[in-house]
XYZ file of C-alpha atoms in Angstrom:
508
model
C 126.600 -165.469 195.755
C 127.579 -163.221 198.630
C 130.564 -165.503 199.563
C 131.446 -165.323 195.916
C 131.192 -161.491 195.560
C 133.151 -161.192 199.064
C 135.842 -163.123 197.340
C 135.703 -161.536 193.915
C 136.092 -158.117 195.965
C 138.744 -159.575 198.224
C 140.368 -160.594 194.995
C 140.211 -157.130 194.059
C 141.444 -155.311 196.998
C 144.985 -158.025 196.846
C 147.250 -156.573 194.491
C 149.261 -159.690 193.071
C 152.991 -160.061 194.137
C 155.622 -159.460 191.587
C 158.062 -161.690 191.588
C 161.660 -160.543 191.619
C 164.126 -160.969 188.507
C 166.297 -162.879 188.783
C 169.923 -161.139 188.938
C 171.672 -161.426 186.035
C 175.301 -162.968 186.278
C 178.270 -160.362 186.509
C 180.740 -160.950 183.162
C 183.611 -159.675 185.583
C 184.662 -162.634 188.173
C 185.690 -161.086 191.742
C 189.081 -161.309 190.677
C 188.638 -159.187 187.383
C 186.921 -156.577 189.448
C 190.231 -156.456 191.561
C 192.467 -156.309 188.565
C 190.424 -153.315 187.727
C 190.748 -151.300 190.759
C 194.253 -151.900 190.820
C 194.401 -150.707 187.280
C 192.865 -147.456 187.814
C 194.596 -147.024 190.995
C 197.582 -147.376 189.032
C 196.399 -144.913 185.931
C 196.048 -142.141 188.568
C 199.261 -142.934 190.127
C 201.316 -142.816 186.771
C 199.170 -139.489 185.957
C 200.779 -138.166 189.474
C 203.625 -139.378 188.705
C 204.058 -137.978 185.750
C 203.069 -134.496 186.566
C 205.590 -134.984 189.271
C 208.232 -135.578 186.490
C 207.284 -132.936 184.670
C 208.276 -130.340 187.222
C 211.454 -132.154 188.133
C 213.617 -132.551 184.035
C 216.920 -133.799 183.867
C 219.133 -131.224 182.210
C 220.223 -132.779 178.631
C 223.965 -132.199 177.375
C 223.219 -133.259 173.867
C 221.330 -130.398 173.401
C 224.037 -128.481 174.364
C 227.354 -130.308 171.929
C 228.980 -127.135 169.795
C 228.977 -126.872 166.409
C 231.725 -125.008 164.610
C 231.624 -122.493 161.976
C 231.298 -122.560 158.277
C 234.166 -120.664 158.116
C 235.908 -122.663 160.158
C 236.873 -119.740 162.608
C 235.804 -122.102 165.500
C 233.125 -120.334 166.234
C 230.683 -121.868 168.823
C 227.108 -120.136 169.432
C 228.400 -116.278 168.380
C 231.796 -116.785 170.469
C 235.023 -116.638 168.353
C 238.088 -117.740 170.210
C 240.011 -116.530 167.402
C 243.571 -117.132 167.530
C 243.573 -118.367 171.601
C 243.265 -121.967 172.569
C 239.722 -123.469 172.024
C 238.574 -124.803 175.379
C 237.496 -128.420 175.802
C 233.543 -128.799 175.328
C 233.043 -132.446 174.927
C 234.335 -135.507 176.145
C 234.027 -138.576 178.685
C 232.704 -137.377 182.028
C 234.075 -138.185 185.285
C 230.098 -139.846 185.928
C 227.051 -139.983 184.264
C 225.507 -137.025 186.077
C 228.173 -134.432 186.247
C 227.732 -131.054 185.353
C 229.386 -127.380 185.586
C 227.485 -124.133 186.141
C 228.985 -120.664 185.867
C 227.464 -118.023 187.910
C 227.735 -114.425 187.688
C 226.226 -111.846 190.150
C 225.306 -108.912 188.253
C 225.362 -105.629 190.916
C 223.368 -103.445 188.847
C 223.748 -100.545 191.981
C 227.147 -100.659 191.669
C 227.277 -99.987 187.735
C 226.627 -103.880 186.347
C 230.178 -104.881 186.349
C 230.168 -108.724 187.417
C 232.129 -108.355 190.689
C 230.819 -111.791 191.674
C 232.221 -114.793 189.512
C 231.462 -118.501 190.793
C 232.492 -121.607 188.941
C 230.361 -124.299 190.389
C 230.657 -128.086 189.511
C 228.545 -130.510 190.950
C 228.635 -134.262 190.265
C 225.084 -135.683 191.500
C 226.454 -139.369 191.095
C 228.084 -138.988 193.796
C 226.817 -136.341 195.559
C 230.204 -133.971 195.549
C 230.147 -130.070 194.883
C 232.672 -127.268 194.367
C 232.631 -123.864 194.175
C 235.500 -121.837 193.234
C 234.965 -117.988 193.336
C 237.189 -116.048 190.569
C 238.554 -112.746 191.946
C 237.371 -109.524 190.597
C 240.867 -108.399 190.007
C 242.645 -111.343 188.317
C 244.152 -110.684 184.939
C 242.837 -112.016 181.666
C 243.975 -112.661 177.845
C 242.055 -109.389 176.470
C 243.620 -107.502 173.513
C 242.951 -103.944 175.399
C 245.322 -102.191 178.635
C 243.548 -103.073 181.586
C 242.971 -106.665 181.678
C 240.737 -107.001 184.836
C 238.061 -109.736 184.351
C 235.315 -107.706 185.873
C 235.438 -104.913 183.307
C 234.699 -107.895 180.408
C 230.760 -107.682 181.024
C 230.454 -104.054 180.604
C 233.560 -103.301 177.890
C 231.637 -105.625 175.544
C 228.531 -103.914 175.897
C 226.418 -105.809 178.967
C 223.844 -108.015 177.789
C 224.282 -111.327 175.824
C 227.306 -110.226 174.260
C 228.752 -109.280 177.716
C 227.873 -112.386 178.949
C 229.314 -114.608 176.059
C 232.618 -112.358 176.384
C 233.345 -113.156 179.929
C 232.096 -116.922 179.258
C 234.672 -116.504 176.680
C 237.401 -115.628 179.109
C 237.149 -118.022 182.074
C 236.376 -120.728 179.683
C 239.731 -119.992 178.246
C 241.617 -119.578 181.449
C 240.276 -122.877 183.155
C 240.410 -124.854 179.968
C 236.508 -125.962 179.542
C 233.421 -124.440 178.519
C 230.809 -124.414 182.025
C 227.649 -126.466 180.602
C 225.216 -123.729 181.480
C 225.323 -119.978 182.919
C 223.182 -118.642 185.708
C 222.999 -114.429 186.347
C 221.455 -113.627 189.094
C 220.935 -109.806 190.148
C 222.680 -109.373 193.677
C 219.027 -107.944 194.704
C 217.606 -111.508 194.689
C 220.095 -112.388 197.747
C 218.178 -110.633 199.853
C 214.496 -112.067 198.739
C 215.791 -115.516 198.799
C 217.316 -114.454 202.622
C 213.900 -113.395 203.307
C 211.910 -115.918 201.681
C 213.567 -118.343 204.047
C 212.757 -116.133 207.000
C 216.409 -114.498 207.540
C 219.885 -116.420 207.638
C 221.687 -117.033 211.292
C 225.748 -115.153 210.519
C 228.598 -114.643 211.846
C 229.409 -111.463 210.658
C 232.966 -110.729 210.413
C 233.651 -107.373 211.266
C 231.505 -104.075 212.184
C 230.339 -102.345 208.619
C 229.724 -98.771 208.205
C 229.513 -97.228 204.747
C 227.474 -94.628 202.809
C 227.359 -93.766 198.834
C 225.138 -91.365 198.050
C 225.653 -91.962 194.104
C 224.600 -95.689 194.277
C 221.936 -95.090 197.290
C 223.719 -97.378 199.472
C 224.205 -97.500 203.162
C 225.492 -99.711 205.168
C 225.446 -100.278 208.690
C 226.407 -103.750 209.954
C 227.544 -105.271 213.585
C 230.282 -107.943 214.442
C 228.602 -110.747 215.572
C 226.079 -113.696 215.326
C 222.731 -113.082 214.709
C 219.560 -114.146 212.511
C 220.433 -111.395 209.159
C 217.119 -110.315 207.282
C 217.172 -110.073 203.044
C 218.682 -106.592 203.857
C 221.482 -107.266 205.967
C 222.388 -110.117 204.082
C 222.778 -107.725 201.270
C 224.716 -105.300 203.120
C 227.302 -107.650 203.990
C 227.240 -109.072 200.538
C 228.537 -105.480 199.011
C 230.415 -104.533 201.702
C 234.000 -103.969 201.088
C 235.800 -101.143 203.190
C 234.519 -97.990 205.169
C 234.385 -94.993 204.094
C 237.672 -92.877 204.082
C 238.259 -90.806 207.448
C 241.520 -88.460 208.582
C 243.246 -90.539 205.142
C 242.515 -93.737 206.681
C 240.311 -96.380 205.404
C 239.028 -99.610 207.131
C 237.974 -102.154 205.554
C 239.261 -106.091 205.128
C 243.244 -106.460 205.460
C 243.082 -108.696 202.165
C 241.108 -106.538 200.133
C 238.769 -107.917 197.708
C 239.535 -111.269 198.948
C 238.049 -110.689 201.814
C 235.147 -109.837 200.422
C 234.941 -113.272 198.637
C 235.939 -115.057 202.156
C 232.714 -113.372 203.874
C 230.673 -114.254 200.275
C 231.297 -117.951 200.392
C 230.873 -117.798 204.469
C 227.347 -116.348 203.902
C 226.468 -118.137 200.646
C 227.485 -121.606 202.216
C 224.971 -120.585 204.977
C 222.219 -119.920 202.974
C 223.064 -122.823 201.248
C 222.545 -125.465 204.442
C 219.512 -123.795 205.460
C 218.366 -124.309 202.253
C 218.688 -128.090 202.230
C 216.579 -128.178 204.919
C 213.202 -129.531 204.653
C 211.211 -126.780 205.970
C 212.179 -125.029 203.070
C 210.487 -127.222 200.886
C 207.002 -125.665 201.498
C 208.307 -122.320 200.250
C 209.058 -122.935 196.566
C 206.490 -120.740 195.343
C 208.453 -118.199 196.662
C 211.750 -119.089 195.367
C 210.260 -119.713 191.868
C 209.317 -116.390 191.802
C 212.822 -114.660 192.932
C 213.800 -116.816 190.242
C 211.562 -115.069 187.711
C 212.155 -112.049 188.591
C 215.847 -111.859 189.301
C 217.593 -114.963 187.359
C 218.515 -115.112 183.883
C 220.153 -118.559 182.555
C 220.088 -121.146 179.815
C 218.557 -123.792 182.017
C 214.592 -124.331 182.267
C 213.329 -123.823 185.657
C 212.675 -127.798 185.953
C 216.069 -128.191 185.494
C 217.167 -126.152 188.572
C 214.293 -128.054 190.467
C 215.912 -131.349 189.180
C 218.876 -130.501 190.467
C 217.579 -129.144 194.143
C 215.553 -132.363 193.810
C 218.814 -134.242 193.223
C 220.608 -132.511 196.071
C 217.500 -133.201 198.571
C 216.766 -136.708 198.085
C 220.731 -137.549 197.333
C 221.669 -136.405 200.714
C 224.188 -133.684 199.602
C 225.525 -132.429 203.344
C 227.583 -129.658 203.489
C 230.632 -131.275 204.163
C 230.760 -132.278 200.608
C 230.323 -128.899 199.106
C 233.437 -127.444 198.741
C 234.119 -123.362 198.433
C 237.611 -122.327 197.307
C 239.095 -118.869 195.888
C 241.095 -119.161 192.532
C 244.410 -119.811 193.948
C 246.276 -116.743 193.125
C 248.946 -114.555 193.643
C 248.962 -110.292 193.613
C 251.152 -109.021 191.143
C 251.503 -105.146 189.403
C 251.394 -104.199 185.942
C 252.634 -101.517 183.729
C 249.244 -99.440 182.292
C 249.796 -97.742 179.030
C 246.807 -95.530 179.044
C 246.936 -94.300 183.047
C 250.528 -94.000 183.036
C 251.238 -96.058 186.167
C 251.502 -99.316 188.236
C 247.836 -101.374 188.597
C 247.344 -104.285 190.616
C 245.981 -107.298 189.874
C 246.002 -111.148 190.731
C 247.059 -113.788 188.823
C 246.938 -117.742 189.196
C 248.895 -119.756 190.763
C 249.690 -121.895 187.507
C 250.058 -125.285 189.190
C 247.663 -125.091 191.745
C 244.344 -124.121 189.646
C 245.771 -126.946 187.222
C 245.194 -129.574 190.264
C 242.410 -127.884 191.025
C 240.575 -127.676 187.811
C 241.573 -131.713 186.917
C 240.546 -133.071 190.583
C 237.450 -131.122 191.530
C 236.322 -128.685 188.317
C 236.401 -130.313 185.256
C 233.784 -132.856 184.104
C 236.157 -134.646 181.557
C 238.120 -137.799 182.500
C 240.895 -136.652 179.990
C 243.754 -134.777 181.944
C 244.466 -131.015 181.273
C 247.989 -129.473 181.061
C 249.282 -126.115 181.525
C 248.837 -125.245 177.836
C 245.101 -125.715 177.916
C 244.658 -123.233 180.563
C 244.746 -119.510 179.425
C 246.891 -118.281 182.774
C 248.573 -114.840 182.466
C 251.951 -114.083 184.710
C 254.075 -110.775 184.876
C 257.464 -111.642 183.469
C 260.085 -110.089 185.205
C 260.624 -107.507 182.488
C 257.389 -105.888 182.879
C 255.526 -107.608 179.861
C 252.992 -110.394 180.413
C 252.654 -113.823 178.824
C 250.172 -116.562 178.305
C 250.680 -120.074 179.887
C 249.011 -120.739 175.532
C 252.166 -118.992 174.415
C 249.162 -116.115 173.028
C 248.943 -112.869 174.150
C 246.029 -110.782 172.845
C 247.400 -107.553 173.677
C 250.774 -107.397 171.719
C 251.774 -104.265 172.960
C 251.357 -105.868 176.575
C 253.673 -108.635 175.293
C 256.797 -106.687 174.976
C 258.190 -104.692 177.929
C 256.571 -101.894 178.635
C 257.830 -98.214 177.924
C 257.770 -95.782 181.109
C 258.402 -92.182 181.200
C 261.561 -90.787 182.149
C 260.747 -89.256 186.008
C 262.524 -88.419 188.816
C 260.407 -90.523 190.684
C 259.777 -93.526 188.317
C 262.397 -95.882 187.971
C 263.575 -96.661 184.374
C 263.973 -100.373 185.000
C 260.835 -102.485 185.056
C 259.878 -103.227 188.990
C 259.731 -107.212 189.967
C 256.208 -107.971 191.298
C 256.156 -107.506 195.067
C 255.997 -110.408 197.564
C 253.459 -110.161 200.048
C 251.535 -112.013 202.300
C 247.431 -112.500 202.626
C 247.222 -109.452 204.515
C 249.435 -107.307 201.712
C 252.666 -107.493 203.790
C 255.889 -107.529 202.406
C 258.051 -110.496 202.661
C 261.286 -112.311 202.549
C 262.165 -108.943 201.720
C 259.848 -107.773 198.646
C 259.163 -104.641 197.544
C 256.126 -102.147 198.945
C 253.108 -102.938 197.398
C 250.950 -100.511 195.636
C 249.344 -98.165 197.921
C 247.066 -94.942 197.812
C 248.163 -92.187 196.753
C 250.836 -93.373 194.547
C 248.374 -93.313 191.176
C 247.511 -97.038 191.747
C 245.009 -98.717 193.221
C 243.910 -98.873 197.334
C 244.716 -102.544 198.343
C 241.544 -102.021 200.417
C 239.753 -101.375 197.706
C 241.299 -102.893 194.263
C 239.027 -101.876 192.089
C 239.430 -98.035 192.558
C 241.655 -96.060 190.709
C 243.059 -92.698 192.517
C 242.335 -90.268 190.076
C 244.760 -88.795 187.486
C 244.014 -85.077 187.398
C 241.690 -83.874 184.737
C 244.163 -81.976 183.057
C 246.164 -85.171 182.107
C 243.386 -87.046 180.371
C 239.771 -87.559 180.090
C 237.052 -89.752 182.132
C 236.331 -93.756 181.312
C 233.977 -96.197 182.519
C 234.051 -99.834 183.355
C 235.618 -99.766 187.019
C 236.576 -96.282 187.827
C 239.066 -93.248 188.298
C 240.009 -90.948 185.077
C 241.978 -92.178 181.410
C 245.149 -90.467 180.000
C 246.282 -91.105 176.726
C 249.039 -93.498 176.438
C 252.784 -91.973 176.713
C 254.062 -92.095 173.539
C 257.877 -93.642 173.299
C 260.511 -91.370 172.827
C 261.030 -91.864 168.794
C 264.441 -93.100 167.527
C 264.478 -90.651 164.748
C 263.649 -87.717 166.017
C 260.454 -87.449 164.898
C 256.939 -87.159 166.245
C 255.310 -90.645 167.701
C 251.602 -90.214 167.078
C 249.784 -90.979 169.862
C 247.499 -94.007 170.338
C 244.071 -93.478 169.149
C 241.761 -91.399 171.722
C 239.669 -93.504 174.416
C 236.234 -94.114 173.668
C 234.339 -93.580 176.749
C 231.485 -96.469 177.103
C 228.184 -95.370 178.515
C 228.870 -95.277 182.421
C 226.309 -95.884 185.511
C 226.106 -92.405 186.421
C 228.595 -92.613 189.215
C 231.277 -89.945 188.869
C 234.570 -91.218 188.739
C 236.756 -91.401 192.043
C 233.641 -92.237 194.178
C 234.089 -94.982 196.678
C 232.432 -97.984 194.414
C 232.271 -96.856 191.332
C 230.595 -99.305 188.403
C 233.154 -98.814 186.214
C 236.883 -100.155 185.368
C 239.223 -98.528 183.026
C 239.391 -100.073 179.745
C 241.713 -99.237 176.438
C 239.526 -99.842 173.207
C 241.376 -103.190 170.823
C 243.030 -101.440 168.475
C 241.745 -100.632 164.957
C 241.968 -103.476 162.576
């Protein structure tokens, strides 16, 4: 009994062993499983991958083609080329990524005019860039007296319609339309410059100038050196000293070499750019871009193409920066009353240089498909079109009888980079004589303020235009009064004024 009990109880204290499941087989072989890693591997790839596209868009032409009028005026996203030549906007490219950007530096301390003008093409097939600066100064086909190109932007009001004006005009004078515009406010120069941690230049020359009006100073040494966002800026604007004893120092070619130093300092930037370091920092440069750029790309457009110029291996060597080849010339004004200076193209040479570098069309341009003004011997001006806007500008011009002005019209000078005379030519246009400071071209010496009455867009004072002697003997009304545009608040005659001096089309 006891042995039972003892084994009744020992059969109570063993709990009974539970026998395992068996393990049920998997439905995915070791070879499915691996197909299924690599799958999800791959899903979160592609997800990367596309996010990484997303930020990176290749800009799209075809959203771009024109579309013309109703009326049949030609008119192209609010700009009406009227009666001038319609540039080329569509065609075979040269490759299958080639593109053309204008770029306009707005200096809204000196006024807004749009003393910075860059045509930029850059064909990312092949990894080849150019960028041709356009000359504040150079004449354009514009129906009113003073036909510099940076008074356009202001004339027509600033703004969009500023804008699509002066796209308007160097459209027309190198034969195409640019596929998209960038404006960039000079002010982001400087927080790009310091974004990258300063810019090692050369600069050219020692820099001293002060303008109360605009609240600029600048103080600049000769020499190599690592420039911070505000010296970059200073040698940006810088054009001339201020005026001491009569004298004033600046560059010996004027505003072009202003544009040599740009380029210089811009191609600079440009190569330290392209270097990788800078990769890290594009949180800065996105927002300069916000804050200072206006243009009718998307941002991922501009990162597609910095994308394009990184991991293309676009060296420096293959960026090419050229000035509008050009010529100085002087022109009869109507409403000042004297000789003004500009510069005009040299015809055959922006041809070449527009069908071998600029344009993105295989089709060849010739002369008449450029809008390219000249001074005829005579005094008038003409179109390369056969057009002119300004009719009265068409015929030669009629001058006050002076003692000191001549009665026949007064060939252009010949002159040299510097402003020289040679083989002979005449004396340019210097201060003092009512015309413009080669140092300076975009400053007028004032007429005195009993002869006329103040008007913006690049500076000095506005007389009425001298009405011709009448065959008759009767009274020549006068052209209609000048209608001052809202100015910058710098007084006229200052050293940079914002303005340039502008004749309003006349009434239809």
């Amino acid at each position: 009994m006891d042995n039972q009990r003892e084994e009744k109880g020992g059969s109570r204290l063993q709990k009974p062993k539970k026998e395992k499941k068996p393990k049920k087989p998997s439905r995915l072989t070791r070879q499915q499983k691996l197909l299924t890693a690599v799958a999800v591997v791959l899903a979160v790839a592609l997800v990367g991958v596309l996010a990484w596209r997303s930020l990176f868009v290749r800009p799209d032409l075809g959203n771009k083609k024109p579309t013309a009028g109703n009326d049949g005026s030609g008119a192209v996203e609010g700009i009406d080329y009227g009666d001038g030549v319609r540039p080329r906007a569509d065609g075979e490219r040269k490759s299958k990524d080639f593109y053309t950007v204008l770029i306009l530096g707005r200096d809204t301390g000196g006024g807004g005019n749009t003393d910075t003008m860059l045509l930029a093409s850059y064909d990312v097939t092949n990894q080849k860039a150019t960028v041709m600066s356009i000359p504040r100064d150079t004449m354009v086909n514009i129906p009113y007296d003073i036909k510099r190109i940076n008074a356009v932007y202001n004339y027509n009001g600033g703004g969009e319609k500023g804008i699509q004006a002066l796209y308007k005009e160097i459209s027309q004078l190198v034969g195409f339309e640019p596929d998209y515009q960038v404006i960039v406010e000079w002010e982001a120069v400087g927080k790009i410059v310091d974004a990258m941690g300063g810019v090692y230049f050369d600069v050219p020359r020692d820099m001293n100038y002060e303008d109360p009006y605009q609240d600029l100073s600048i103080h600049q040494t000769k020499g190599y050196r690592l420039l911070s966002g505000s010296d970059a800026m200073q040698v940006l604007r810088y054009r001339h000293d201020n005026r001491k004893n009569g004298v004033t120092l600046g560059y010996p070619d004027g505003d072009l070499g202003r544009i040599k130093t740009q380029q210089a300092l811009l191609k600079a930037m440009v190569e330290q750019l392209l270097k990788l370091e800078n990769i890290t920092k594009v949180n800065q440069f996105v927002k300069v871009f916000q804050e200072c750029v206006e243009t009718d790309m998307s941002f991922q457009n501009i990162l597609w193409f910095a994308q394009s110029a990184y991991l293309g291996g676009l060296k420096m060597e293959n960026v090419n920066f050229v000035t509008m080849p050009n010529k100085n010339v002087s022109c009869w004004s109507r409403s000042v009353g004297n000789m003004q200076s500009y510069v005009t193209p040299i015809a055959s040479e922006l041809l070449e240089l527009v069908n071998n570098e600029l344009s993105p069309f295989v089709e060849t341009f010739t002369m008449s498909d450029l809008d390219i003004m000249s001074v005829n011997s005579d005094g008038s001006v003409s179109s390369s079109t056969g057009y002119v806007e300004d009719r009265k500008a068409a015929s030669p011009p009629v001058k006050p009888s002076t003692a000191t002005e001549p009665e026949e019209p007064v060939e252009d000078p010949v002159v040299d980079e510097g402003g020289e005379p040679i083989d002979g030519g005449e004396t340019p246009v210097t201060p003092g004589d009512g015309g413009l400071d080669i140092n300076d071209p975009g400053i007028v010496d004032p007429v005195p303020p009993s002869e006329g009455t103040t008007d913006p867009s690049d500076a000095g004072t506005v007389t009425p235009e001298t009405p011709a002697a009448p065959e008759d003997g009767g009274t020549t009304a006068p052209e209609e009064p000048v209608t001052p545009l809202e100015d910058s608040g710098t007084p006229a005659g200052s050293e940079d004024p914002g303005f340039a001096i502008i004749e309003p089309p006349p009434a239809a």
